[in-house]
Amino acid sequence: MGKKRPRRVRKARAIAAARFFRQQLGLVEYNGIDARRVLKRVAVLKIFSSSQDPDFIHEEGFTRSLGNGKYEVYVNRDLPEGRDNWTYGHETAHIVLKHHEEFDVDNLLPFEHWILNREANIFTSEYLMPEDKFRQAVRFPLTISEIARLKNIFKVSWQAVINRLDELHIYPKAKIEQLFCEQQRAKKELAMAIATVAVAEEKGQVYTMQKDVLRINLDENMRFTICPRCGNTDFSEGASYCKMCGLYLYNDCIECHAHNVADARYCEYCGNETTLFKAGILKPCDDATLYIMLEELLSREVVTEFDQEGNLLAIRAKTEEDDLQISEEDLPF
C-alpha cells in the first residue's frame, strides 16, 4: 500500500486514462457502455442491498484491494437505472487510475477522499459519455425530452447528462434547471392524474355517471409515491416494486426503458407502450367523451348533454353559466 496523499485533482490524467481504457477495450465507436460487464473484467463484483442492510443505507458502491492487482467491488443493487451504470463506471475508475495502489485510501482525510472521487467522476464521465460522441449526439433546441434521449443513449442518470452538458459548456446547468422548473409548473409539480368517466345506460337512458379518479404523485426520481394498483404508500428508500402487490413503481417505456410521467400510455421519447398501459392500469383514451383530465374534474363539476332521444352528446366541465338561476323577475323586459 502506498503512503502518498492526494493533493489535487488530476483532470487531464483522468480524461486521458478513460480514453486509453476505451481504446484498449475496443469501445471507441460505442455509445451506451454496459459498465457492469466491463467491471467484471477487472474485479470480482459483489452485490449488496441497502434496503436489507441498514449499515449500507447511504452506500452506492465501494472497492476493496486484495493486493497483487486484485480487487473486489461492491455495488448497491437498489440504485435506480442509470445511476447503477455510473456506479459501475466509477468503481472501475478507481481501479484503472490505481488509487488503491498509489494512495493509503483507508487513512485519507475527507477532502482527500473527495479528490480521488472527483478524479473517478471525471474518468467516468469521459468513459461513459466521451466528449466527441456526446457532442455529436446532442440536438437543439435542448428540451427535457432531448435530455431523456441522451440519458437513454449513454445509459446514465439525468444528473450525469446535466452535469456533462454543463461541464462541456454545451448548455448551462442553471438553464437546464429552469427547463425542469417550467415542466414542473406545467404539470403541477409532477402531480399526474388520470380520470375516467364511466357512463351507464338503462333502457336507452343514461341514469348515472361515475367518476373514477386516480391521482398518482411521483417523487424526484419519477417513482410513484402511491401504488396505482393497491394504494400502498409504504416503500423502502430504494424499492423498485410495491411490497404489497408487486407492481413496478415506475411508468417506464417497455422498449427504451425511459421513465415516463404517470399518465403516459405511450412513451414520450420513442412512442412505445408504457408499463402502466401494458398492465391495463391505464385505459385507452380513444373516446374523448369518456376521459377527462383530473385537473378539470377536481376544480369543476361535470355536465352531460343529451339529445331529445336521450343519447349522450358531450361531457364537459361545468361553467358559471350552468349555475345561474334566472327568474322572470330578473329579465330586463
CSV table of C-alpha atoms in Angstrom, one decimal:
chain,number,residue,atom,x,y,z
A,1,MET,CA,0.0,0.0,0.0
A,2,GLY,CA,1.4,3.4,-1.0
A,3,LYS,CA,1.9,6.1,1.5
A,4,LYS,CA,1.2,9.1,-0.7
A,5,ARG,CA,-1.7,11.5,-0.1
A,6,PRO,CA,-3.6,13.2,-3.0
A,7,ARG,CA,-3.2,16.9,-3.1
A,8,ARG,CA,-5.0,18.0,-6.3
A,9,VAL,CA,-7.5,16.7,-8.9
A,10,ARG,CA,-5.6,15.4,-11.9
A,11,LYS,CA,-8.2,16.1,-14.5
A,12,ALA,CA,-6.1,15.7,-17.7
A,13,ARG,CA,-4.7,12.4,-16.4
A,14,ALA,CA,-8.2,11.1,-15.6
A,15,ILE,CA,-9.6,12.0,-19.1
A,16,ALA,CA,-6.5,10.5,-20.8
A,17,ALA,CA,-6.9,7.3,-18.8
A,18,ALA,CA,-10.6,7.0,-19.7
A,19,ARG,CA,-9.8,7.4,-23.4
A,20,PHE,CA,-7.0,4.9,-23.4
A,21,PHE,CA,-9.2,2.4,-21.4
A,22,ARG,CA,-11.9,2.7,-24.0
A,23,GLN,CA,-9.4,2.2,-26.8
A,24,GLN,CA,-7.9,-0.9,-25.0
A,25,LEU,CA,-11.3,-2.5,-24.7
A,26,GLY,CA,-12.3,-1.6,-28.3
A,27,LEU,CA,-15.1,0.7,-27.2
A,28,VAL,CA,-14.0,3.7,-29.2
A,29,GLU,CA,-17.0,3.6,-31.5
A,30,TYR,CA,-19.6,2.6,-28.9
A,31,ASN,CA,-22.2,4.6,-27.0
A,32,GLY,CA,-24.2,3.2,-24.1
A,33,ILE,CA,-21.5,1.1,-22.5
A,34,ASP,CA,-22.5,-1.8,-20.2
A,35,ALA,CA,-20.2,-0.7,-17.3
A,36,ARG,CA,-21.1,-3.7,-15.2
A,37,ARG,CA,-19.9,-6.2,-17.8
A,38,VAL,CA,-16.6,-4.3,-18.2
A,39,LEU,CA,-16.1,-4.0,-14.5
A,40,LYS,CA,-16.3,-7.8,-14.2
A,41,ARG,CA,-13.2,-8.0,-16.4
A,42,VAL,CA,-11.0,-6.1,-13.8
A,43,ALA,CA,-12.6,-7.1,-10.5
A,44,VAL,CA,-14.8,-9.6,-8.6
A,45,LEU,CA,-18.2,-8.0,-8.4
A,46,LYS,CA,-20.4,-8.4,-5.3
A,47,ILE,CA,-23.9,-7.0,-4.9
A,48,PHE,CA,-25.4,-5.8,-1.7
A,49,SER,CA,-28.8,-4.3,-0.9
A,50,SER,CA,-29.1,-1.1,1.1
A,51,SER,CA,-32.8,-1.8,1.8
A,52,GLN,CA,-31.8,-5.0,3.6
A,53,ASP,CA,-28.7,-3.8,5.3
A,54,PRO,CA,-29.1,-0.5,7.2
A,55,ASP,CA,-25.3,-0.3,7.6
A,56,PHE,CA,-25.0,0.4,3.9
A,57,ILE,CA,-28.1,2.6,3.5
A,58,HIS,CA,-26.1,5.5,2.1
A,59,GLU,CA,-23.6,3.5,0.1
A,60,GLU,CA,-23.7,3.3,-3.7
A,61,GLY,CA,-20.6,1.3,-4.2
A,62,PHE,CA,-17.0,0.8,-2.9
A,63,THR,CA,-13.8,-1.1,-3.9
A,64,ARG,CA,-11.5,-3.3,-1.8
A,65,SER,CA,-8.0,-4.0,-2.9
A,66,LEU,CA,-7.0,-7.7,-2.3
A,67,GLY,CA,-3.3,-7.0,-3.2
A,68,ASN,CA,-1.4,-8.0,-6.3
A,69,GLY,CA,-3.7,-6.0,-8.5
A,70,LYS,CA,-6.8,-7.9,-7.5
A,71,TYR,CA,-10.0,-6.2,-6.4
A,72,GLU,CA,-13.5,-6.7,-5.0
A,73,VAL,CA,-16.1,-4.2,-6.0
A,74,TYR,CA,-19.4,-3.9,-4.0
A,75,VAL,CA,-22.4,-2.2,-5.7
A,76,ASN,CA,-25.8,-1.4,-4.3
A,77,ARG,CA,-28.5,-3.4,-6.1
A,78,ASP,CA,-31.2,-0.8,-5.2
A,79,LEU,CA,-29.7,2.0,-7.3
A,80,PRO,CA,-32.1,3.5,-10.0
A,81,GLU,CA,-31.4,2.7,-13.6
A,82,GLY,CA,-28.6,4.9,-15.0
A,83,ARG,CA,-27.2,5.6,-11.6
A,84,ASP,CA,-26.2,1.9,-11.3
A,85,ASN,CA,-24.3,2.1,-14.6
A,86,TRP,CA,-22.5,5.2,-13.4
A,87,THR,CA,-21.5,3.5,-10.2
A,88,TYR,CA,-20.0,0.5,-12.0
A,89,GLY,CA,-18.0,3.0,-14.1
A,90,HIS,CA,-17.0,5.0,-11.0
A,91,GLU,CA,-15.6,2.0,-9.2
A,92,THR,CA,-13.8,0.9,-12.4
A,93,ALA,CA,-12.2,4.3,-12.5
A,94,HIS,CA,-10.6,3.8,-9.0
A,95,ILE,CA,-9.1,0.6,-10.3
A,96,VAL,CA,-7.8,1.9,-13.6
A,97,LEU,CA,-6.5,5.1,-12.0
A,98,LYS,CA,-4.7,2.9,-9.5
A,99,HIS,CA,-5.9,4.8,-6.5
A,100,HIS,CA,-5.6,1.9,-4.1
A,101,GLU,CA,-2.1,1.2,-5.2
A,102,GLU,CA,-0.9,4.8,-5.2
A,103,PHE,CA,-2.6,6.0,-2.0
A,104,ASP,CA,-3.3,4.8,1.5
A,105,VAL,CA,-7.0,5.0,0.9
A,106,ASP,CA,-8.0,3.6,4.3
A,107,ASN,CA,-6.4,6.5,6.1
A,108,LEU,CA,-7.2,9.6,4.0
A,109,LEU,CA,-8.9,12.7,5.2
A,110,PRO,CA,-12.4,13.6,3.9
A,111,PHE,CA,-11.1,16.2,1.4
A,112,GLU,CA,-8.5,13.7,0.2
A,113,HIS,CA,-11.3,11.1,-0.5
A,114,TRP,CA,-13.1,13.9,-2.3
A,115,ILE,CA,-10.1,14.4,-4.6
A,116,LEU,CA,-10.0,10.8,-5.6
A,117,ASN,CA,-13.8,10.6,-6.1
A,118,ARG,CA,-13.6,13.7,-8.2
A,119,GLU,CA,-10.9,12.1,-10.4
A,120,ALA,CA,-13.0,9.0,-10.6
A,121,ASN,CA,-16.1,11.0,-11.7
A,122,ILE,CA,-14.0,12.8,-14.4
A,123,PHE,CA,-12.9,9.4,-15.7
A,124,THR,CA,-16.4,8.0,-15.6
A,125,SER,CA,-17.8,11.0,-17.5
A,126,GLU,CA,-15.4,10.6,-20.3
A,127,TYR,CA,-15.6,6.8,-20.2
A,128,LEU,CA,-19.4,6.6,-20.4
A,129,MET,CA,-20.0,9.9,-22.3
A,130,PRO,CA,-16.9,10.6,-24.4
A,131,GLU,CA,-16.7,14.2,-25.4
A,132,ASP,CA,-16.7,13.7,-29.1
A,133,LYS,CA,-19.6,11.2,-29.1
A,134,PHE,CA,-21.6,13.3,-26.6
A,135,ARG,CA,-21.3,16.5,-28.7
A,136,GLN,CA,-22.3,14.6,-31.8
A,137,ALA,CA,-25.4,13.2,-30.1
A,138,VAL,CA,-26.8,16.5,-28.7
A,139,ARG,CA,-29.7,18.0,-30.7
A,140,PHE,CA,-31.0,21.5,-30.3
A,141,PRO,CA,-33.2,23.1,-29.1
A,142,LEU,CA,-32.5,21.4,-25.8
A,143,THR,CA,-35.6,20.1,-24.1
A,144,ILE,CA,-36.5,17.7,-21.3
A,145,SER,CA,-37.2,15.0,-24.0
A,146,GLU,CA,-33.8,15.6,-25.5
A,147,ILE,CA,-32.1,15.2,-22.2
A,148,ALA,CA,-34.0,11.9,-21.7
A,149,ARG,CA,-32.9,10.8,-25.1
A,150,LEU,CA,-29.2,11.4,-24.2
A,151,LYS,CA,-29.8,9.6,-20.9
A,152,ASN,CA,-31.0,6.6,-22.7
A,153,ILE,CA,-28.3,6.6,-25.3
A,154,PHE,CA,-25.4,6.7,-22.8
A,155,LYS,CA,-27.2,4.6,-20.1
A,156,VAL,CA,-26.6,7.2,-17.3
A,157,SER,CA,-28.8,9.2,-14.9
A,158,TRP,CA,-30.5,12.5,-15.5
A,159,GLN,CA,-27.9,14.2,-13.3
A,160,ALA,CA,-25.0,12.8,-15.2
A,161,VAL,CA,-26.3,14.1,-18.5
A,162,ILE,CA,-27.0,17.5,-17.0
A,163,ASN,CA,-23.5,17.7,-15.5
A,164,ARG,CA,-21.9,16.7,-18.8
A,165,LEU,CA,-23.8,19.4,-20.7
A,166,ASP,CA,-22.7,21.9,-18.2
A,167,GLU,CA,-19.0,20.9,-17.9
A,168,LEU,CA,-18.6,20.8,-21.7
A,169,HIS,CA,-20.2,24.3,-21.9
A,170,ILE,CA,-22.9,22.9,-24.2
A,171,TYR,CA,-25.8,24.1,-22.0
A,172,PRO,CA,-25.5,25.7,-18.5
A,173,LYS,CA,-26.9,23.8,-15.6
A,174,ALA,CA,-28.9,26.9,-14.5
A,175,LYS,CA,-30.9,26.9,-17.7
A,176,ILE,CA,-31.5,23.2,-17.6
A,177,GLU,CA,-32.9,23.6,-14.1
A,178,GLN,CA,-35.2,26.2,-15.5
A,179,LEU,CA,-36.4,23.8,-18.1
A,180,PHE,CA,-37.4,21.3,-15.3
A,181,CYS,CA,-39.0,24.0,-13.2
A,182,GLU,CA,-41.1,25.0,-16.2
A,183,GLN,CA,-42.2,21.4,-16.7
A,184,GLN,CA,-43.0,21.0,-13.0
A,185,ARG,CA,-45.2,24.1,-13.0
A,186,ALA,CA,-46.9,22.9,-16.2
A,187,LYS,CA,-47.6,19.5,-14.5
A,188,LYS,CA,-48.3,21.0,-11.1
A,189,GLU,CA,-45.0,19.7,-9.6
A,190,LEU,CA,-45.3,16.3,-11.2
A,191,ALA,CA,-48.8,15.6,-9.7
A,192,MET,CA,-50.0,13.4,-12.5
A,193,ALA,CA,-53.6,12.4,-12.8
A,194,ILE,CA,-55.9,10.0,-14.6
A,195,ALA,CA,-59.6,10.5,-14.7
A,196,THR,CA,-62.2,8.1,-16.2
A,197,VAL,CA,-65.8,9.0,-16.6
A,198,ALA,CA,-68.0,5.9,-17.0
A,199,VAL,CA,-71.5,6.3,-18.4
A,200,ALA,CA,-74.1,3.6,-17.6
A,201,GLU,CA,-77.2,3.2,-19.7
A,202,GLU,CA,-80.5,1.6,-18.8
A,203,LYS,CA,-83.3,1.3,-21.3
A,204,GLY,CA,-81.6,3.7,-23.6
A,205,GLN,CA,-81.4,6.4,-20.9
A,206,VAL,CA,-78.3,7.5,-19.1
A,207,TYR,CA,-79.2,7.3,-15.4
A,208,THR,CA,-75.9,7.6,-13.7
A,209,MET,CA,-72.4,8.8,-14.3
A,210,GLN,CA,-69.5,7.6,-12.1
A,211,LYS,CA,-66.1,9.4,-11.9
A,212,ASP,CA,-63.3,7.1,-11.1
A,213,VAL,CA,-60.4,9.4,-10.2
A,214,LEU,CA,-56.9,8.2,-9.6
A,215,ARG,CA,-54.2,10.6,-8.6
A,216,ILE,CA,-50.6,9.4,-9.0
A,217,ASN,CA,-47.8,11.5,-7.5
A,218,LEU,CA,-44.2,11.0,-8.4
A,219,ASP,CA,-41.1,11.7,-6.3
A,220,GLU,CA,-37.9,13.4,-7.6
A,221,ASN,CA,-36.8,10.0,-9.1
A,222,MET,CA,-40.0,9.6,-11.1
A,223,ARG,CA,-41.1,6.8,-8.7
A,224,PHE,CA,-44.8,6.5,-7.6
A,225,THR,CA,-45.5,7.7,-4.1
A,226,ILE,CA,-48.6,5.6,-4.0
A,227,CYS,CA,-49.0,2.3,-5.8
A,228,PRO,CA,-51.5,2.7,-8.7
A,229,ARG,CA,-52.7,-0.9,-8.2
A,230,CYS,CA,-53.2,-1.4,-4.5
A,231,GLY,CA,-52.8,2.1,-3.0
A,232,ASN,CA,-49.8,1.2,-0.8
A,233,THR,CA,-47.7,4.1,0.3
A,234,ASP,CA,-45.1,2.4,2.4
A,235,PHE,CA,-42.0,1.9,0.3
A,236,SER,CA,-38.4,1.4,1.4
A,237,GLU,CA,-36.0,4.1,0.2
A,238,GLY,CA,-34.5,2.1,-2.7
A,239,ALA,CA,-37.6,0.0,-3.5
A,240,SER,CA,-38.5,-0.5,-7.2
A,241,TYR,CA,-41.5,-2.8,-6.6
A,242,CYS,CA,-44.6,-2.5,-4.4
A,243,LYS,CA,-44.2,-4.9,-1.5
A,244,MET,CA,-48.0,-5.5,-1.3
A,245,CYS,CA,-48.9,-6.3,-4.9
A,246,GLY,CA,-45.5,-6.5,-6.7
A,247,LEU,CA,-46.2,-3.7,-9.2
A,248,TYR,CA,-43.2,-2.0,-10.7
A,249,LEU,CA,-43.1,1.6,-9.2
A,250,TYR,CA,-42.1,3.4,-12.4
A,251,ASN,CA,-44.1,4.0,-15.5
A,252,ASP,CA,-41.2,3.0,-17.8
A,253,CYS,CA,-41.3,2.5,-21.6
A,254,ILE,CA,-41.4,-1.2,-22.4
A,255,GLU,CA,-38.9,-0.6,-25.2
A,256,CYS,CA,-36.4,2.1,-24.4
A,257,HIS,CA,-37.0,1.9,-20.6
A,258,ALA,CA,-37.2,5.7,-20.1
A,259,HIS,CA,-39.1,6.9,-17.0
A,260,ASN,CA,-42.4,8.5,-18.1
A,261,VAL,CA,-44.9,10.6,-16.3
A,262,ALA,CA,-47.7,8.7,-14.5
A,263,ASP,CA,-50.5,9.2,-17.0
A,264,ALA,CA,-48.4,8.3,-20.1
A,265,ARG,CA,-49.9,5.5,-22.1
A,266,TYR,CA,-47.2,5.7,-24.7
A,267,CYS,CA,-43.5,6.7,-24.2
A,268,GLU,CA,-42.9,10.4,-24.8
A,269,TYR,CA,-39.4,9.6,-26.2
A,270,CYS,CA,-39.9,6.7,-28.5
A,271,GLY,CA,-43.7,6.1,-28.8
A,272,ASN,CA,-43.9,2.6,-27.4
A,273,GLU,CA,-46.3,1.4,-24.7
A,274,THR,CA,-45.6,2.2,-21.0
A,275,THR,CA,-45.7,-0.4,-18.2
A,276,LEU,CA,-48.9,1.0,-16.7
A,277,PHE,CA,-50.7,0.9,-20.0
A,278,LYS,CA,-49.3,-2.6,-20.8
A,279,ALA,CA,-50.5,-3.8,-17.3
A,280,GLY,CA,-54.0,-2.4,-18.0
A,281,ILE,CA,-53.9,0.1,-15.2
A,282,LEU,CA,-54.1,3.0,-17.7
A,283,LYS,CA,-57.1,2.7,-20.0
A,284,PRO,CA,-57.1,3.7,-23.7
A,285,CYS,CA,-58.1,7.3,-24.3
A,286,ASP,CA,-59.8,6.7,-27.7
A,287,ASP,CA,-63.2,8.1,-26.7
A,288,ALA,CA,-62.7,11.8,-25.7
A,289,THR,CA,-66.2,11.9,-24.1
A,290,LEU,CA,-65.2,9.2,-21.6
A,291,TYR,CA,-61.9,10.6,-20.4
A,292,ILE,CA,-61.4,13.9,-18.7
A,293,MET,CA,-58.2,15.2,-17.0
A,294,LEU,CA,-58.3,15.1,-13.2
A,295,GLU,CA,-57.2,18.6,-13.0
A,296,GLU,CA,-60.5,19.7,-14.5
A,297,LEU,CA,-62.6,17.3,-12.5
A,298,LEU,CA,-61.1,18.4,-9.2
A,299,SER,CA,-61.8,22.1,-9.9
A,300,ARG,CA,-65.2,21.8,-11.6
A,301,GLU,CA,-68.3,19.6,-11.7
A,302,VAL,CA,-69.1,17.7,-14.9
A,303,VAL,CA,-72.1,18.4,-17.1
A,304,THR,CA,-73.6,15.9,-19.5
A,305,GLU,CA,-75.5,17.0,-22.6
A,306,PHE,CA,-78.1,14.7,-24.3
A,307,ASP,CA,-80.3,14.9,-27.4
A,308,GLN,CA,-84.1,14.5,-27.3
A,309,GLU,CA,-83.7,10.8,-27.5
A,310,GLY,CA,-81.5,10.6,-24.5
A,311,ASN,CA,-78.3,9.9,-26.4
A,312,LEU,CA,-75.1,11.3,-24.9
A,313,LEU,CA,-73.8,14.2,-26.9
A,314,ALA,CA,-70.9,15.5,-24.7
A,315,ILE,CA,-69.3,15.6,-21.3
A,316,ARG,CA,-67.9,18.9,-20.4
A,317,ALA,CA,-66.7,20.9,-17.3
A,318,LYS,CA,-69.4,22.8,-15.6
A,319,THR,CA,-69.3,26.6,-16.1
A,320,GLU,CA,-70.6,29.5,-14.1
A,321,GLU,CA,-73.5,29.9,-16.6
A,322,ASP,CA,-74.7,26.4,-15.6
A,323,ASP,CA,-75.2,27.7,-12.0
A,324,LEU,CA,-77.2,30.8,-12.9
A,325,GLN,CA,-80.8,30.6,-11.7
A,326,ILE,CA,-82.8,33.2,-13.7
A,327,SER,CA,-86.3,34.0,-12.8
A,328,GLU,CA,-88.8,36.0,-14.8
A,329,GLU,CA,-88.3,39.0,-12.4
A,330,ASP,CA,-84.6,39.1,-13.5
A,331,LEU,CA,-85.3,39.6,-17.1
A,332,PRO,CA,-84.8,43.1,-18.4
A,333,PHE,CA,-88.0,43.1,-20.4
